[in-house]
């Protein structure tokens, strides 16, 4: 992706802007209080005294009033349209029981027409510990068609009316009681979410504006056929990266498409199809830097633990008749990684269960034998989630230089005694989930994200989850997490600008401004020192995250252009 805004995007301010009287997170000056932006780049970073000496009438001045100015966040795994949909339809994330879900469905069914859509429910936190049935949805909705996506978006529940209309009987994944997974779930989503381009544009715009208000400057879109049509990704990139149809500037989208390729020609064909469709929208040829980053994201080796479709070596603790579903074998994994390597694209997969990870690791070995270890390293392949991997597997990922795009919010939501992981896997297997610190110790590159709408877009909550991992041995410091959620996520997406994600003279002017309670060097409790807390070490300061209040975003800037400004700032 380009490190500067395309010609069709809003231009950077004509006048330099001096931000002062705050705290600037910068490796160039850990005690900086001021930063000067000239166009799309940082021109200077320094002290308040120096800011007074350089300030003149040619500059616009922004008083930070003690706030933190730091590199903007990059979410390494997002579903933009799904996030917009979750923000626009029935949100069941806070439902604490089955009864609460049915009450919410009944209230929503009294308004509007068409299929009633909802998302975010998680039966693992309910006293009933089960999903709604079709009959219960029928009664609650008064016969209206209903589709409610589970929080992991790998399964859902539907009303009898919708199941009949779509003819789900006999379709793989139709479980007969209203639950849908695999092919049946795909069929439901294709029908219920068959929106026109205008509606999809509205969903994209809402999600991107929401992300900007949370301090995000870029999002890696994990597109795939079971998630959204190919055209959805093209329109999203045209909107976000080129301003086509946008009312104002938006966070950048880093595009991935989860399509399997068996040859380099097939991989190039997918990228070429994207280029042709984007060029038709823009009315000009597409440069290589504007094309797909890779064939990765939600290219699924397996499913999700919550839906019991993640592929396990041993059966689920709460469903001993199944060990999940594996969709790709090592041969298919190897062919895809070899094809993307030869095509000059990133390759990668969604993988969660340990049996799914076994297929990926064996596929990596086969691909290295086919294209050579050096070429495989240079391709910068990535894995999404990687929740369930043993120490030997971590070492194998490090050997192949594979980046992991992980979601610490999963541990915050589902880890610990009695949580979803323990319900599905039992205490022994649950204890090894999401091994963040193990990745770091082995030298595996790490990028952080949310998998929104699975976990809300909340970057400091993600950093906090790293500090408070349920397994103390897997906690990492706030600084390590912050770097993985900024600079690390840019690098995972193969940013051509090595300076992205940091603030110093000459770097992109891409940052967010935060209201904070206090600033400190915060270690993960019980892990020992990762960074010195002695001021003489000149370690940049970050918000203290040991309380309930998280920093609040007041301003988000991408390449010198404001994406978001809060009221009153």
XYZ file of C-alpha atoms in Angstrom:
569
model
C 0.000 0.000 0.000
C 1.049 3.576 -0.584
C 2.653 5.471 2.265
C 1.079 8.706 0.990
C -2.507 9.553 0.202
C -3.616 8.888 -3.388
C -4.300 11.948 -5.588
C -8.069 11.598 -5.172
C -7.874 11.732 -1.367
C -8.117 14.992 0.625
C -4.926 17.027 0.556
C -2.876 17.664 3.687
C -3.255 21.110 5.303
C -1.448 23.885 3.421
C -0.155 25.472 6.628
C 2.159 23.691 9.072
C 0.466 22.616 12.304
C 2.258 22.798 15.659
C 0.881 20.511 18.364
C 2.235 21.516 21.757
C 1.760 21.382 25.536
C 1.253 17.622 25.695
C 3.218 14.388 25.712
C 4.480 13.036 22.383
C 5.312 9.350 22.076
C 8.467 9.460 19.972
C 11.677 7.417 19.834
C 13.425 10.604 18.685
C 12.734 12.365 21.998
C 11.032 10.380 24.785
C 10.365 13.597 26.733
C 8.938 15.551 23.803
C 5.923 17.762 24.424
C 5.460 19.185 20.925
C 5.345 18.063 17.308
C 5.285 20.028 14.050
C 3.476 18.679 10.999
C 4.245 20.055 7.543
C 2.003 18.518 4.904
C 1.891 14.733 5.238
C 5.088 14.460 7.311
C 6.403 15.196 10.760
C 8.843 18.091 10.462
C 10.064 18.367 14.049
C 9.664 16.859 17.540
C 10.895 18.535 20.700
C 10.413 20.356 23.972
C 7.989 23.084 24.984
C 10.785 25.612 25.221
C 11.909 24.819 21.679
C 8.298 24.936 20.452
C 8.035 28.514 21.728
C 11.132 29.463 19.778
C 9.967 27.989 16.442
C 6.291 28.976 16.598
C 5.352 31.730 14.166
C 2.316 33.225 12.437
C 2.631 30.887 9.461
C 1.635 27.939 11.646
C -1.659 26.720 13.022
C -1.258 25.827 16.700
C -3.101 23.065 18.570
C -2.937 23.108 22.370
C -2.836 19.490 23.535
C -3.574 20.595 27.099
C -1.572 17.744 28.598
C -2.946 15.031 26.307
C -0.955 12.195 24.744
C -0.102 12.330 21.030
C 0.990 8.892 19.798
C 1.136 6.846 16.579
C -2.306 5.833 15.363
C -3.469 2.249 15.773
C -3.714 -0.330 12.979
C -6.127 -3.213 13.461
C -4.596 -6.283 11.848
C -7.873 -8.190 11.341
C -11.272 -6.576 10.751
C -14.467 -7.234 8.815
C -15.579 -3.720 7.904
C -19.044 -4.432 6.483
C -19.772 -6.844 9.343
C -18.697 -4.190 11.839
C -20.976 -1.640 10.203
C -23.796 -4.164 10.291
C -23.232 -4.843 13.997
C -23.372 -1.107 14.642
C -26.620 -0.855 12.640
C -28.641 -3.903 13.703
C -29.634 -5.748 16.880
C -26.571 -5.885 19.130
C -26.691 -8.883 21.468
C -23.149 -8.619 22.839
C -24.346 -7.496 26.263
C -27.168 -10.042 26.537
C -26.551 -11.962 29.740
C -29.006 -14.782 29.179
C -31.065 -16.637 26.604
C -34.155 -14.905 27.970
C -32.548 -11.509 27.396
C -31.875 -12.390 23.756
C -35.453 -13.511 23.178
C -36.770 -10.345 24.828
C -34.529 -8.238 22.572
C -35.731 -10.134 19.493
C -39.373 -9.610 20.502
C -38.842 -5.870 20.952
C -36.973 -5.508 17.658
C -39.532 -7.576 15.736
C -42.196 -4.974 16.459
C -40.337 -2.457 14.280
C -39.295 -2.716 10.660
C -39.825 -5.428 8.087
C -37.794 -8.087 6.328
C -35.257 -10.397 7.928
C -34.488 -9.401 11.513
C -30.693 -9.358 11.831
C -28.709 -9.523 15.054
C -25.215 -10.477 16.147
C -22.819 -10.836 19.045
C -24.600 -13.415 21.214
C -22.437 -15.802 23.225
C -24.188 -18.649 25.014
C -21.018 -19.536 26.958
C -21.689 -16.641 29.359
C -25.393 -17.428 29.840
C -26.798 -19.532 32.676
C -28.636 -21.652 30.079
C -25.403 -22.400 28.154
C -27.317 -23.050 24.932
C -28.354 -21.195 21.792
C -31.935 -20.111 21.014
C -33.953 -22.649 19.057
C -35.911 -21.916 15.894
C -39.177 -22.411 17.783
C -38.141 -19.883 20.429
C -37.221 -17.361 17.746
C -40.556 -18.005 16.002
C -42.482 -17.167 19.152
C -40.377 -14.148 20.024
C -40.504 -12.663 16.520
C -44.133 -13.470 15.822
C -43.273 -15.455 12.710
C -40.881 -12.857 11.240
C -37.733 -14.250 9.633
C -34.720 -14.017 11.970
C -30.963 -14.561 11.594
C -28.718 -14.048 14.621
C -24.971 -14.500 14.071
C -22.972 -15.954 16.942
C -20.185 -13.737 18.305
C -17.501 -15.611 16.314
C -19.580 -15.294 13.089
C -18.832 -18.950 12.294
C -22.345 -20.116 13.145
C -25.731 -18.689 13.948
C -29.386 -19.388 14.589
C -32.364 -18.846 12.284
C -36.121 -18.897 12.607
C -38.212 -21.664 11.049
C -39.599 -19.258 8.442
C -36.142 -18.353 7.164
C -35.001 -21.996 7.219
C -38.024 -23.017 5.128
C -37.592 -20.226 2.602
C -33.949 -21.119 2.050
C -34.576 -24.864 1.951
C -31.942 -25.693 4.562
C -33.116 -29.267 5.181
C -30.353 -31.571 3.999
C -27.752 -28.801 3.659
C -24.451 -29.518 5.417
C -24.403 -27.646 8.714
C -28.189 -27.440 9.188
C -28.626 -28.974 12.625
C -32.413 -29.101 12.574
C -33.031 -27.018 15.674
C -32.324 -23.588 14.234
C -28.530 -23.693 14.459
C -26.553 -23.271 11.250
C -22.841 -23.735 10.528
C -20.582 -24.508 7.549
C -22.484 -24.577 4.214
C -25.863 -23.895 5.818
C -24.488 -20.839 7.580
C -22.928 -19.609 4.328
C -26.287 -19.992 2.574
C -28.078 -18.021 5.281
C -25.541 -15.220 5.185
C -25.607 -15.001 1.397
C -29.389 -14.603 1.441
C -29.840 -12.451 4.547
C -26.939 -10.106 3.765
C -27.602 -9.708 0.039
C -27.311 -5.924 0.127
C -26.933 -3.632 -2.855
C -23.830 -1.477 -3.342
C -25.478 1.548 -1.726
C -26.314 -0.298 1.495
C -22.861 -1.864 1.655
C -21.335 1.567 1.193
C -23.347 2.836 4.144
C -22.107 -0.037 6.297
C -18.505 0.568 5.238
C -18.728 4.268 5.940
C -20.255 3.802 9.375
C -17.629 1.261 10.435
C -14.721 3.344 9.137
C -15.940 6.495 10.857
C -16.383 4.524 14.062
C -12.812 3.200 13.736
C -11.444 6.725 13.254
C -13.220 7.834 16.416
C -11.364 5.088 18.276
C -7.901 6.180 17.120
C -7.458 3.759 14.222
C -5.683 5.030 11.103
C -5.792 1.761 9.139
C -7.620 -1.566 9.130
C -6.596 -4.876 7.560
C -9.761 -6.146 5.908
C -10.012 -9.954 6.074
C -12.292 -10.496 3.101
C -13.446 -13.903 1.864
C -16.298 -15.331 -0.184
C -18.117 -16.649 2.887
C -17.859 -13.164 4.419
C -18.707 -10.853 1.509
C -18.668 -10.779 -2.309
C -15.462 -9.854 -4.130
C -17.009 -6.558 -5.224
C -17.486 -5.598 -1.579
C -13.716 -5.443 -1.063
C -13.194 -3.419 -4.240
C -15.821 -0.837 -3.259
C -14.426 -0.671 0.266
C -10.928 0.128 -0.988
C -12.285 2.701 -3.433
C -14.184 4.392 -0.602
C -11.467 4.338 2.060
C -8.235 4.710 0.089
C -9.425 6.842 -2.819
C -12.317 8.798 -1.331
C -14.769 7.514 -3.949
C -18.198 8.492 -2.629
C -16.873 9.430 0.812
C -18.089 12.568 2.586
C -14.669 12.998 4.171
C -11.341 11.247 4.760
C -11.427 7.777 6.294
C -8.931 5.280 7.739
C -6.916 3.365 5.178
C -7.947 -0.173 4.288
C -5.221 -2.803 3.868
C -6.932 -5.354 1.604
C -6.689 -9.132 1.844
C -8.814 -11.677 0.037
C -9.175 -15.215 1.327
C -9.117 -17.147 -1.948
C -7.205 -20.395 -2.344
C -4.661 -20.535 -5.194
C -3.048 -23.706 -6.504
C -0.581 -21.931 -8.800
C 1.186 -18.595 -9.185
C -0.937 -17.848 -12.257
C -4.106 -18.414 -10.244
C -2.841 -16.105 -7.488
C -1.946 -13.393 -10.010
C -5.391 -13.786 -11.574
C -7.087 -12.859 -8.295
C -4.901 -9.761 -7.943
C -5.570 -8.906 -11.599
C -9.312 -9.225 -11.103
C -9.097 -6.837 -8.171
C -7.040 -4.356 -10.210
C -9.476 -4.442 -13.119
C -12.515 -3.888 -10.907
C -10.853 -1.067 -8.958
C -9.613 0.574 -12.166
C -13.170 0.532 -13.542
C -14.381 2.418 -10.475
C -11.516 4.910 -10.449
C -11.418 5.479 -14.191
C -7.663 4.933 -14.369
C -5.143 2.068 -14.205
C -4.289 0.748 -10.749
C -0.703 0.863 -9.570
C 0.754 -2.238 -7.948
C 1.015 -0.454 -4.596
C -2.782 -0.005 -4.661
C -3.588 -3.670 -5.285
C -4.214 -6.601 -2.996
C -1.602 -7.210 -0.333
C -2.258 -10.904 -0.262
C -4.478 -13.933 -0.502
C -4.928 -14.345 3.220
C -7.202 -13.278 6.052
C -10.273 -15.476 6.375
C -9.004 -18.262 4.146
C -10.095 -20.856 6.667
C -8.156 -23.969 7.544
C -10.752 -24.600 10.243
C -13.607 -22.865 12.066
C -14.036 -21.419 15.565
C -13.996 -22.861 19.061
C -17.246 -21.237 20.125
C -19.070 -22.905 17.245
C -17.109 -26.155 17.816
C -15.812 -26.040 14.248
C -12.130 -25.355 15.038
C -10.174 -28.535 14.199
C -8.817 -30.257 17.324
C -6.449 -33.170 17.864
C -8.858 -34.549 20.478
C -12.642 -34.096 20.780
C -14.290 -31.137 22.458
C -14.674 -31.482 26.222
C -18.338 -30.475 26.049
C -19.110 -32.364 22.815
C -17.068 -35.593 22.768
C -18.654 -36.700 19.503
C -16.817 -34.035 17.485
C -13.291 -32.706 17.049
C -14.355 -29.867 14.744
C -13.841 -29.363 11.029
C -10.657 -29.053 8.995
C -11.274 -27.533 5.582
C -7.747 -27.667 4.117
C -5.028 -30.320 4.269
C -1.221 -29.751 4.276
C -1.040 -30.210 0.514
C -3.531 -27.419 -0.158
C -1.763 -25.181 2.375
C 1.604 -25.834 0.726
C 0.290 -25.219 -2.785
C -1.244 -21.898 -1.732
C 1.881 -20.664 0.046
C 4.088 -21.687 -2.871
C 1.730 -20.011 -5.345
C 1.546 -16.718 -3.438
C 5.306 -16.720 -2.866
C 5.974 -17.077 -6.588
C 3.324 -14.456 -7.410
C 4.859 -11.885 -5.049
C 1.817 -11.834 -2.758
C 1.394 -12.548 0.922
C -0.298 -15.819 1.695
C -1.991 -16.794 4.884
C -4.821 -18.520 6.663
C -7.355 -18.349 9.457
C -6.370 -21.123 11.872
C -7.490 -21.721 15.463
C -7.472 -25.380 16.557
C -4.320 -27.429 17.196
C -5.164 -29.924 14.430
C -5.693 -26.992 12.065
C -2.313 -25.608 13.092
C -0.706 -29.012 12.422
C -1.953 -28.806 8.823
C -0.523 -25.297 8.440
C 2.870 -26.192 9.902
C 3.187 -29.291 7.718
C 2.137 -27.185 4.743
C 4.824 -24.618 5.539
C 7.465 -27.359 5.528
C 6.229 -28.621 2.164
C 6.133 -25.107 0.694
C 9.696 -24.401 1.875
C 10.870 -27.547 0.120
C 9.100 -26.428 -3.055
C 10.131 -22.742 -3.332
C 13.081 -22.569 -0.941
C 13.293 -21.304 2.625
C 14.721 -17.940 1.601
C 11.847 -17.188 -0.797
C 9.286 -18.324 1.766
C 10.816 -15.994 4.377
C 10.815 -13.039 2.005
C 7.122 -13.470 1.208
C 6.148 -12.468 4.761
C 3.272 -14.924 5.091
C 0.865 -14.552 8.008
C -1.597 -16.489 10.122
C -4.759 -15.125 11.685
C -5.676 -15.973 15.300
C -3.247 -18.873 15.952
C -4.975 -19.397 19.304
C -4.010 -23.009 19.918
C -0.360 -23.874 19.279
C 2.210 -25.814 21.315
C 5.830 -24.679 21.973
C 7.181 -26.826 19.132
C 4.710 -25.224 16.758
C 5.776 -21.737 17.860
C 9.388 -22.616 17.065
C 8.385 -23.901 13.624
C 6.560 -20.631 12.874
C 9.671 -18.705 13.881
C 11.821 -20.851 11.614
C 9.593 -20.018 8.655
C 9.409 -16.274 9.566
C 5.608 -16.316 9.669
C 3.800 -13.361 11.261
C 0.871 -14.026 13.586
C -2.082 -11.638 13.617
C -3.595 -12.247 17.052
C -6.518 -10.918 19.062
C -5.757 -10.491 22.797
C -9.403 -9.606 23.351
C -10.218 -13.280 22.832
C -8.397 -14.177 26.032
C -10.058 -11.292 27.861
C -13.488 -12.499 26.728
C -13.099 -16.273 26.873
C -10.071 -17.151 28.994
C -9.852 -18.009 32.678
C -11.787 -20.405 34.926
C -15.260 -21.178 33.643
C -14.722 -19.270 30.391
C -15.495 -20.462 26.885
C -12.038 -21.979 26.384
C -12.380 -24.088 29.515
C -15.930 -25.128 28.581
C -14.921 -26.252 25.104
C -11.459 -27.669 25.848
C -11.222 -28.474 29.551
C -8.768 -26.807 31.950
C -5.536 -28.376 30.636
C -5.943 -27.374 27.002
C -7.536 -24.038 27.865
C -4.461 -23.049 29.879
C -2.286 -22.912 26.765
C -4.457 -20.634 24.629
C -3.194 -17.454 22.938
C 0.518 -17.776 23.871
C 1.486 -14.120 23.330
C 4.743 -14.108 25.274
C 5.816 -17.413 23.703
C 5.568 -15.845 20.261
C 7.762 -12.962 21.402
C 10.331 -15.204 23.069
C 10.648 -17.316 19.921
C 11.011 -14.299 17.633
C 7.686 -14.697 15.829
C 6.542 -11.290 14.492
C 3.272 -10.249 16.138
C 0.525 -7.879 14.993
C -2.563 -7.148 17.075
C -6.190 -6.729 16.105
C -9.778 -7.230 17.203
C -11.502 -9.393 14.562
C -14.274 -6.785 14.810
C -17.180 -7.245 15.158
C -16.194 -10.351 17.155
C -14.429 -8.086 19.675
C -15.184 -4.332 19.646
C -12.789 -1.838 18.089
C -11.027 -0.656 21.240
C -7.242 -0.436 20.888
C -6.371 0.320 24.500
C -8.588 -2.566 25.616
C -6.459 -4.747 23.336
C -3.255 -3.459 24.942
C -4.767 -3.945 28.409
C -5.680 -7.538 27.539
C -1.991 -8.210 26.829
C -1.058 -6.882 30.258
C -3.742 -8.963 31.954
C -3.594 -12.260 30.055
C -5.188 -14.995 32.184
C -1.894 -16.930 32.033
C 0.741 -14.739 33.760
C 3.492 -16.446 31.733
C 1.904 -15.162 28.515
C 1.580 -11.489 29.487
C 3.566 -8.835 27.638
C 4.284 -5.218 28.501
C 2.149 -2.287 27.421
C 4.951 -1.028 25.210
C 5.391 -4.365 23.429
C 1.638 -4.541 22.840
C 1.456 -0.925 21.670
C 4.247 -1.473 19.150
C 2.549 -4.625 17.848
C -0.699 -2.671 17.415
C 0.969 0.194 15.537
C 4.318 -0.363 13.846
C 4.011 -4.153 13.964
C 0.631 -4.136 12.234
C 1.954 -1.847 9.467
C 4.873 -4.225 8.927
C 2.592 -7.265 8.925
C 0.720 -5.640 6.036
C 3.999 -5.069 4.162
C 3.914 -1.301 4.357
C 6.453 0.076 1.851
C 7.357 2.836 4.313
C 9.535 1.430 7.130
C 8.825 4.585 9.171
C 5.087 3.953 9.407
C 3.902 3.552 12.958
C 6.373 5.888 14.647
C 6.769 9.636 15.071
C 10.060 11.382 14.330
C 11.249 13.992 11.815
C 10.511 12.682 8.322
C 7.941 10.044 9.314
C 4.310 10.100 8.170
C 2.162 12.465 10.244
C -0.141 9.656 11.322
C -1.260 9.742 14.941
C -4.053 10.064 17.485
C -4.517 12.356 20.485
C -5.816 10.899 23.748
C -7.245 12.036 27.052
C -5.347 10.005 29.653
C -5.451 9.665 33.435
C -1.697 9.176 33.862
C 1.390 8.210 31.861
C 3.906 5.530 32.825
C 6.083 2.627 31.696
C 3.786 -0.281 32.553
C 5.088 -3.823 32.874
C 2.892 -6.893 32.852
C 2.448 -8.016 36.443
C 4.569 -11.008 37.368
C 6.688 -11.000 34.193
C 9.712 -8.992 35.292
C 11.034 -5.915 33.519
C 10.792 -5.674 29.735
C 11.558 -1.965 29.608
C 13.278 0.143 32.255
C 11.014 2.370 34.318
C 13.956 4.594 35.287
C 13.514 8.026 33.619
C 17.217 7.960 32.734
C 16.466 5.063 30.366
C 14.404 7.493 28.259
C 11.619 4.969 27.651
C 8.589 6.721 26.077
C 5.512 6.864 28.287
C 2.110 5.327 27.590
C -1.248 5.578 29.395
C -1.615 3.755 32.695
C -4.062 0.915 32.076
C -4.389 -0.434 35.602
C -7.792 1.152 36.210
C -11.253 0.884 34.692
C -11.077 4.050 32.561
C -9.443 3.713 29.143
C -7.981 6.657 27.204
C -10.497 8.615 25.123
C -9.678 9.585 21.542
C -9.942 13.300 20.760
C -8.249 13.513 17.336
C -7.135 11.053 14.626
C -4.808 12.095 11.797
C -3.592 10.123 8.759
C -0.763 11.603 6.687
C -1.527 15.055 8.059
C -5.268 14.820 7.293
C -7.794 14.800 10.128
C -10.015 11.725 10.102
C -11.795 12.516 13.347
C -12.029 15.371 15.842
C -14.158 15.070 18.970
C -16.605 17.776 19.946
C -14.965 20.558 21.872
C -11.380 19.684 20.978
